[in-house]
mmCIF file of C-alpha atoms and ligand atoms in Angstrom:
data_model
loop_
_atom_site.group_PDB
_atom_site.id
_atom_site.type_symbol
_atom_site.label_atom_id
_atom_site.label_comp_id
_atom_site.label_asym_id
_atom_site.label_seq_id
_atom_site.Cartn_x
_atom_site.Cartn_y
_atom_site.Cartn_z
ATOM 1 C CA MET A 1 -31.899 92.399 -59.701
ATOM 2 C CA SER A 2 -33.221 91.298 -63.148
ATOM 3 C CA SER A 3 -33.511 87.639 -63.950
ATOM 4 C CA THR A 4 -35.883 85.937 -66.329
ATOM 5 C CA ASN A 5 -35.478 82.462 -64.733
ATOM 6 C CA VAL A 6 -37.651 83.167 -61.790
ATOM 7 C CA ASP A 7 -41.262 82.775 -60.851
ATOM 8 C CA ALA A 8 -42.468 85.586 -58.432
ATOM 9 C CA ALA A 9 -45.326 83.441 -57.172
ATOM 10 C CA GLU A 10 -42.823 80.746 -56.097
ATOM 11 C CA LEU A 11 -40.668 83.308 -54.269
ATOM 12 C CA ALA A 12 -43.851 84.724 -52.600
ATOM 13 C CA LYS A 13 -44.700 81.380 -51.096
ATOM 14 C CA PHE A 14 -41.300 81.181 -49.419
ATOM 15 C CA SER A 15 -41.218 84.872 -48.377
ATOM 16 C CA ASP A 16 -44.649 84.598 -46.730
ATOM 17 C CA LEU A 17 -43.400 81.806 -44.395
ATOM 18 C CA ALA A 18 -39.926 83.176 -43.943
ATOM 19 C CA HIS A 19 -40.395 84.142 -40.217
ATOM 20 C CA ARG A 20 -40.946 80.448 -39.373
ATOM 21 C CA TRP A 21 -37.846 79.174 -41.342
ATOM 22 C CA TRP A 22 -35.868 78.119 -38.246
ATOM 23 C CA ASP A 23 -38.934 76.778 -36.268
ATOM 24 C CA LYS A 24 -38.282 73.036 -36.408
ATOM 25 C CA GLU A 25 -41.957 72.295 -35.958
ATOM 26 C CA SER A 26 -43.074 74.610 -38.765
ATOM 27 C CA GLU A 27 -43.625 74.083 -42.420
ATOM 28 C CA PHE A 28 -39.820 73.840 -42.678
ATOM 29 C CA ARG A 29 -39.650 70.770 -40.474
ATOM 30 C CA PRO A 30 -38.858 68.523 -43.420
ATOM 31 C CA LEU A 31 -35.888 70.722 -44.405
ATOM 32 C CA HIS A 32 -34.538 70.553 -40.827
ATOM 33 C CA GLU A 33 -35.001 66.809 -40.694
ATOM 34 C CA ILE A 34 -33.240 66.046 -44.020
ATOM 35 C CA ASN A 35 -30.423 68.576 -43.283
ATOM 36 C CA PRO A 36 -28.054 66.284 -41.363
ATOM 37 C CA LEU A 37 -28.601 63.544 -44.009
ATOM 38 C CA ARG A 38 -27.701 65.693 -47.012
ATOM 39 C CA LEU A 39 -24.820 67.558 -45.133
ATOM 40 C CA GLU A 40 -23.075 64.293 -44.245
ATOM 41 C CA TRP A 41 -23.605 63.004 -47.864
ATOM 42 C CA ILE A 42 -22.071 66.283 -49.359
ATOM 43 C CA ASP A 43 -19.261 66.356 -46.769
ATOM 44 C CA ALA A 44 -18.371 62.693 -47.326
ATOM 45 C CA LEU A 45 -17.975 63.216 -51.072
ATOM 46 C CA ALA A 46 -16.719 66.729 -51.353
ATOM 47 C CA SER A 47 -15.054 67.167 -47.901
ATOM 48 C CA LEU A 48 -16.056 70.670 -46.964
ATOM 49 C CA LYS A 49 -13.136 71.472 -44.656
ATOM 50 C CA GLY A 50 -11.067 74.429 -46.019
ATOM 51 C CA LYS A 51 -13.434 74.738 -49.067
ATOM 52 C CA ARG A 52 -15.353 77.635 -50.523
ATOM 53 C CA ALA A 53 -19.044 76.638 -50.971
ATOM 54 C CA LEU A 54 -22.021 78.176 -52.659
ATOM 55 C CA ASP A 55 -25.629 77.346 -51.823
ATOM 56 C CA VAL A 56 -28.057 78.359 -54.619
ATOM 57 C CA GLY A 57 -31.645 78.882 -53.528
ATOM 58 C CA CYS A 58 -30.435 78.905 -49.912
ATOM 59 C CA GLY A 59 -33.768 80.260 -48.373
ATOM 60 C CA GLY A 60 -33.386 80.832 -44.689
ATOM 61 C CA GLY A 61 -30.039 79.172 -44.693
ATOM 62 C CA ILE A 62 -30.550 75.733 -43.122
ATOM 63 C CA LEU A 63 -27.903 74.006 -45.289
ATOM 64 C CA ALA A 64 -25.778 77.041 -45.893
ATOM 65 C CA GLU A 65 -25.190 77.699 -42.195
ATOM 66 C CA ALA A 66 -24.553 74.050 -41.500
ATOM 67 C CA MET A 67 -21.980 73.909 -44.243
ATOM 68 C CA ALA A 68 -20.334 77.107 -42.898
ATOM 69 C CA LEU A 69 -19.550 75.294 -39.628
ATOM 70 C CA ARG A 70 -17.355 72.923 -41.679
ATOM 71 C CA ALA A 71 -16.206 74.857 -44.720
ATOM 72 C CA HIS A 72 -13.786 77.800 -45.059
ATOM 73 C CA HIS A 73 -16.565 80.074 -46.431
ATOM 74 C CA VAL A 74 -20.128 79.781 -47.688
ATOM 75 C CA THR A 75 -22.059 82.145 -49.960
ATOM 76 C CA GLY A 76 -25.816 81.650 -49.934
ATOM 77 C CA ILE A 77 -27.876 83.177 -52.767
ATOM 78 C CA ASP A 78 -31.688 83.398 -53.287
ATOM 79 C CA LEU A 79 -34.097 85.782 -54.965
ATOM 80 C CA ALA A 80 -36.627 85.853 -52.072
ATOM 81 C CA VAL A 81 -35.794 88.873 -49.911
ATOM 82 C CA LYS A 82 -37.390 87.776 -46.584
ATOM 83 C CA PRO A 83 -35.791 84.383 -46.372
ATOM 84 C CA LEU A 84 -32.437 85.995 -47.026
ATOM 85 C CA GLY A 85 -33.071 88.470 -44.213
ATOM 86 C CA VAL A 86 -33.910 85.556 -41.835
ATOM 87 C CA ALA A 87 -30.793 83.714 -42.912
ATOM 88 C CA ARG A 88 -28.533 86.667 -42.261
ATOM 89 C CA LEU A 89 -30.146 87.315 -38.808
ATOM 90 C CA HIS A 90 -29.823 83.681 -37.893
ATOM 91 C CA ALA A 91 -26.143 83.477 -38.869
ATOM 92 C CA MET A 92 -25.454 86.602 -36.840
ATOM 93 C CA GLU A 93 -27.263 85.317 -33.776
ATOM 94 C CA GLN A 94 -25.366 82.052 -33.996
ATOM 95 C CA GLY A 95 -22.025 83.883 -34.441
ATOM 96 C CA VAL A 96 -21.410 82.272 -37.818
ATOM 97 C CA ALA A 97 -19.141 84.840 -39.526
ATOM 98 C CA ASN A 98 -17.883 82.937 -42.588
ATOM 99 C CA ILE A 99 -21.023 83.285 -44.516
ATOM 100 C CA ASP A 100 -22.430 85.778 -46.979
ATOM 101 C CA TYR A 101 -25.937 86.004 -48.234
ATOM 102 C CA ARG A 102 -26.723 87.735 -51.528
ATOM 103 C CA GLU A 103 -29.824 88.403 -53.536
ATOM 104 C CA VAL A 104 -28.388 87.519 -56.994
ATOM 105 C CA PRO A 105 -29.633 85.104 -59.704
ATOM 106 C CA ALA A 106 -27.337 82.079 -60.151
ATOM 107 C CA GLU A 107 -26.938 83.048 -63.862
ATOM 108 C CA ALA A 108 -25.680 86.542 -62.915
ATOM 109 C CA LEU A 109 -23.285 85.250 -60.264
ATOM 110 C CA ALA A 110 -21.933 82.743 -62.873
ATOM 111 C CA ALA A 111 -21.128 85.605 -65.183
ATOM 112 C CA GLU A 112 -19.494 87.573 -62.317
ATOM 113 C CA ALA A 113 -17.532 84.877 -60.599
ATOM 114 C CA PRO A 114 -17.149 81.740 -62.856
ATOM 115 C CA GLY A 115 -15.219 78.889 -61.308
ATOM 116 C CA ALA A 116 -15.212 80.549 -57.877
ATOM 117 C CA PHE A 117 -16.427 77.610 -55.750
ATOM 118 C CA ASP A 118 -15.122 74.200 -54.732
ATOM 119 C CA VAL A 119 -18.543 73.048 -53.833
ATOM 120 C CA VAL A 120 -22.041 74.168 -55.297
ATOM 121 C CA THR A 121 -25.236 72.990 -53.728
ATOM 122 C CA CYS A 122 -28.705 73.573 -55.171
ATOM 123 C CA MET A 123 -31.246 71.696 -53.005
ATOM 124 C CA GLU A 124 -35.035 71.549 -53.316
ATOM 125 C CA MET A 125 -34.936 74.525 -55.672
ATOM 126 C CA LEU A 126 -34.954 73.332 -59.289
ATOM 127 C CA GLU A 127 -38.659 72.349 -59.129
ATOM 128 C CA HIS A 128 -39.488 76.032 -58.371
ATOM 129 C CA VAL A 129 -37.807 77.705 -61.318
ATOM 130 C CA PRO A 130 -39.117 78.141 -64.886
ATOM 131 C CA ASP A 131 -35.995 76.844 -66.588
ATOM 132 C CA PRO A 132 -34.085 74.387 -64.362
ATOM 133 C CA SER A 133 -31.524 73.691 -67.170
ATOM 134 C CA SER A 134 -30.421 77.295 -67.002
ATOM 135 C CA THR A 135 -29.873 76.905 -63.288
ATOM 136 C CA VAL A 136 -27.908 73.767 -63.672
ATOM 137 C CA ARG A 137 -25.745 75.411 -66.323
ATOM 138 C CA ALA A 138 -25.061 78.304 -63.999
ATOM 139 C CA CYS A 139 -24.221 75.959 -61.071
ATOM 140 C CA ALA A 140 -21.734 74.216 -63.388
ATOM 141 C CA GLN A 141 -20.115 77.476 -64.460
ATOM 142 C CA LEU A 142 -19.776 78.481 -60.743
ATOM 143 C CA ALA A 143 -17.800 75.402 -59.853
ATOM 144 C CA LYS A 144 -13.996 75.178 -60.101
ATOM 145 C CA PRO A 145 -12.425 72.504 -62.294
ATOM 146 C CA SER A 146 -12.797 69.277 -60.366
ATOM 147 C CA GLY A 147 -15.388 71.024 -58.114
ATOM 148 C CA TRP A 148 -18.494 69.312 -56.834
ATOM 149 C CA VAL A 149 -22.054 70.215 -57.715
ATOM 150 C CA PHE A 150 -25.050 68.831 -55.875
ATOM 151 C CA PHE A 151 -28.749 68.953 -56.668
ATOM 152 C CA SER A 152 -31.849 67.566 -54.929
ATOM 153 C CA THR A 153 -35.292 67.613 -56.324
ATOM 154 C CA LEU A 154 -38.486 65.594 -56.805
ATOM 155 C CA ASN A 155 -39.052 62.903 -59.445
ATOM 156 C CA ARG A 156 -42.116 63.147 -61.721
ATOM 157 C CA ASN A 157 -44.303 60.050 -61.863
ATOM 158 C CA PRO A 158 -47.551 58.774 -60.358
ATOM 159 C CA LYS A 159 -45.971 57.741 -57.086
ATOM 160 C CA SER A 160 -44.396 61.167 -56.537
ATOM 161 C CA TYR A 161 -47.790 62.757 -57.135
ATOM 162 C CA LEU A 162 -49.260 60.454 -54.487
ATOM 163 C CA PHE A 163 -46.449 60.829 -51.938
ATOM 164 C CA ALA A 164 -45.082 64.299 -52.428
ATOM 165 C CA ILE A 165 -48.427 66.093 -53.121
ATOM 166 C CA ILE A 166 -51.231 64.043 -51.764
ATOM 167 C CA GLY A 167 -49.284 62.419 -48.871
ATOM 168 C CA ALA A 168 -47.050 65.337 -47.827
ATOM 169 C CA GLU A 169 -49.460 68.247 -48.427
ATOM 170 C CA TYR A 170 -52.939 66.744 -47.799
ATOM 171 C CA VAL A 171 -52.724 63.631 -45.615
ATOM 172 C CA LEU A 172 -49.614 64.058 -43.398
ATOM 173 C CA LYS A 173 -49.697 67.876 -43.768
ATOM 174 C CA LEU A 174 -45.857 68.012 -43.665
ATOM 175 C CA LEU A 175 -45.925 70.960 -46.192
ATOM 176 C CA PRO A 176 -48.462 73.588 -46.899
ATOM 177 C CA LYS A 177 -50.990 72.909 -49.730
ATOM 178 C CA GLY A 178 -49.594 74.293 -52.975
ATOM 179 C CA THR A 179 -45.957 74.067 -52.067
ATOM 180 C CA HIS A 180 -45.277 71.945 -55.075
ATOM 181 C CA GLU A 181 -46.558 71.693 -58.611
ATOM 182 C CA HIS A 182 -46.285 68.143 -59.899
ATOM 183 C CA SER A 183 -45.678 69.243 -63.523
ATOM 184 C CA ARG A 184 -42.493 70.929 -62.393
ATOM 185 C CA PHE A 185 -40.967 67.847 -60.879
ATOM 186 C CA ILE A 186 -37.880 66.634 -62.742
ATOM 187 C CA LYS A 187 -37.112 63.083 -63.747
ATOM 188 C CA PRO A 188 -33.541 61.833 -63.072
ATOM 189 C CA SER A 189 -33.196 61.265 -66.793
ATOM 190 C CA GLU A 190 -34.040 64.939 -67.437
ATOM 191 C CA LEU A 191 -31.675 66.168 -64.733
ATOM 192 C CA ALA A 192 -28.941 63.893 -66.172
ATOM 193 C CA ARG A 193 -29.463 65.566 -69.615
ATOM 194 C CA TYR A 194 -29.224 69.098 -68.034
ATOM 195 C CA CYS A 195 -26.044 68.046 -66.249
ATOM 196 C CA ARG A 196 -24.502 66.538 -69.335
ATOM 197 C CA ASP A 197 -25.341 69.567 -71.451
ATOM 198 C CA ALA A 198 -23.686 71.701 -68.772
ATOM 199 C CA GLY A 199 -20.523 69.661 -68.941
ATOM 200 C CA LEU A 200 -20.969 67.961 -65.556
ATOM 201 C CA LEU A 201 -19.971 64.400 -64.815
ATOM 202 C CA TRP A 202 -22.563 62.424 -62.842
ATOM 203 C CA GLN A 203 -20.929 60.834 -59.790
ATOM 204 C CA ALA A 204 -23.573 59.423 -57.450
ATOM 205 C CA THR A 205 -27.305 59.344 -56.745
ATOM 206 C CA LYS A 206 -29.346 58.841 -53.571
ATOM 207 C CA GLY A 207 -33.063 58.510 -52.868
ATOM 208 C CA MET A 208 -34.659 59.937 -49.780
ATOM 209 C CA GLY A 209 -37.444 58.164 -48.003
ATOM 210 C CA TYR A 210 -39.866 59.189 -45.215
ATOM 211 C CA ASN A 211 -41.423 56.765 -42.736
ATOM 212 C CA PRO A 212 -44.591 58.293 -41.480
ATOM 213 C CA LEU A 213 -44.683 55.917 -38.419
ATOM 214 C CA THR A 214 -41.249 56.849 -37.037
ATOM 215 C CA ARG A 215 -41.455 60.367 -38.663
ATOM 216 C CA ARG A 216 -37.899 59.778 -39.889
ATOM 217 C CA TYR A 217 -36.113 60.486 -43.249
ATOM 218 C CA SER A 218 -33.365 58.333 -44.504
ATOM 219 C CA LEU A 219 -31.107 58.170 -47.650
ATOM 220 C CA ASN A 220 -31.581 55.038 -49.673
ATOM 221 C CA GLU A 221 -31.449 53.757 -53.255
ATOM 222 C CA ASP A 222 -35.035 54.607 -54.073
ATOM 223 C CA THR A 223 -35.145 57.647 -56.288
ATOM 224 C CA SER A 224 -38.785 57.407 -57.215
ATOM 225 C CA VAL A 225 -39.848 60.518 -55.130
ATOM 226 C CA ASN A 226 -37.096 62.624 -53.514
ATOM 227 C CA TYR A 227 -33.567 62.306 -54.750
ATOM 228 C CA LEU A 228 -30.131 63.855 -54.702
ATOM 229 C CA VAL A 229 -27.339 63.808 -57.144
ATOM 230 C CA ALA A 230 -23.665 64.542 -56.985
ATOM 231 C CA CYS A 231 -21.795 65.739 -60.022
ATOM 232 C CA ARG A 232 -18.191 66.888 -60.754
ATOM 233 C CA LYS A 233 -16.755 69.323 -63.150
ATOM 234 C CA PRO A 234 -13.994 67.905 -65.263
ATOM 235 C CA ALA A 235 -10.432 68.692 -64.029
HETATM 236 N N1 SAH B 1 -32.262 75.208 -50.566
HETATM 237 C C1 SAH B 1 -32.906 75.390 -49.262
HETATM 238 C C2 SAH B 1 -34.339 76.035 -49.435
HETATM 239 C C3 SAH B 1 -35.325 75.220 -50.266
HETATM 240 S S1 SAH B 1 -36.860 76.030 -50.520
HETATM 241 C C4 SAH B 1 -32.982 74.165 -48.469
HETATM 242 O O1 SAH B 1 -33.047 73.076 -49.107
HETATM 243 O O2 SAH B 1 -33.024 74.182 -47.251
HETATM 244 C C5 SAH B 1 -36.708 76.717 -52.104
HETATM 245 C C6 SAH B 1 -35.956 78.005 -52.237
HETATM 246 O O3 SAH B 1 -35.718 78.347 -53.598
HETATM 247 C C7 SAH B 1 -36.627 79.203 -51.632
HETATM 248 O O4 SAH B 1 -35.821 79.838 -50.738
HETATM 249 C C8 SAH B 1 -36.998 80.038 -52.799
HETATM 250 O O5 SAH B 1 -37.007 81.436 -52.575
HETATM 251 C C9 SAH B 1 -35.755 79.741 -53.734
HETATM 252 N N2 SAH B 1 -36.022 80.039 -55.113
HETATM 253 C C10 SAH B 1 -37.095 79.787 -55.954
HETATM 254 N N3 SAH B 1 -36.873 80.304 -57.170
HETATM 255 C C11 SAH B 1 -35.623 80.806 -57.169
HETATM 256 C C12 SAH B 1 -34.768 81.437 -58.199
HETATM 257 N N4 SAH B 1 -35.241 81.563 -59.428
HETATM 258 N N5 SAH B 1 -33.510 81.888 -57.830
HETATM 259 C C13 SAH B 1 -33.132 81.592 -56.577
HETATM 260 N N6 SAH B 1 -33.799 80.989 -55.538
HETATM 261 C C14 SAH B 1 -35.048 80.632 -55.894
#
């Protein structure tokens, strides 16, 4: 599978940990904890029932499988082989049959099946690719007219360096050291430009906060560290 918009070292980080993807106390605990929050937000806006969804950079399938329990069908794509294997196995064990996992670049799938999906999600992935604008463009191409496209990523500023790198990786040890590179974080204004250039209409934004005392995440209006955006393709 050839794609230029991929960093092999980034994929290796996720492949190395793949066997622990569904362990809720592992490095992937944050993804498990935030999953109900993002799922409800996505479902409230895009109503998954009866829809065809695509999860770009699906990893071990935490969001993809949860969406499959509500949607008509879900396709999960990633370029890391081991997480995809874990995702397939988990769906099989859970008896979730309306899901397909494929090792294909978003750009290639966009050329193969443009406009094929009612809902496209691309969560916690853009900050790991060399050219996030290319991924955003591909996600836009993959959505049907009036379809929804969701992104989540990390803002780039001194606070996000302190919270998402120092706090999460070094102090609270929520994530392995080296999970994120601050220079790759994406300001909402930059993501807004990528979306606009891809022809997407920005609909809504949420921030995501973590309370280290209660160890709980919540959605809020503070986009200074983690944030999610919802866009729509014009009708
Ligand atoms: N979206 C999932 C997983 C996030 S972890 C979730 O939020 O639960 C980041 C994922 O992005 C990993 O699975 C990694 O393999 C994937 N990834 C990184 N670069 C990629 C690329 N160029 N194309 C597709 N997936 C990529």
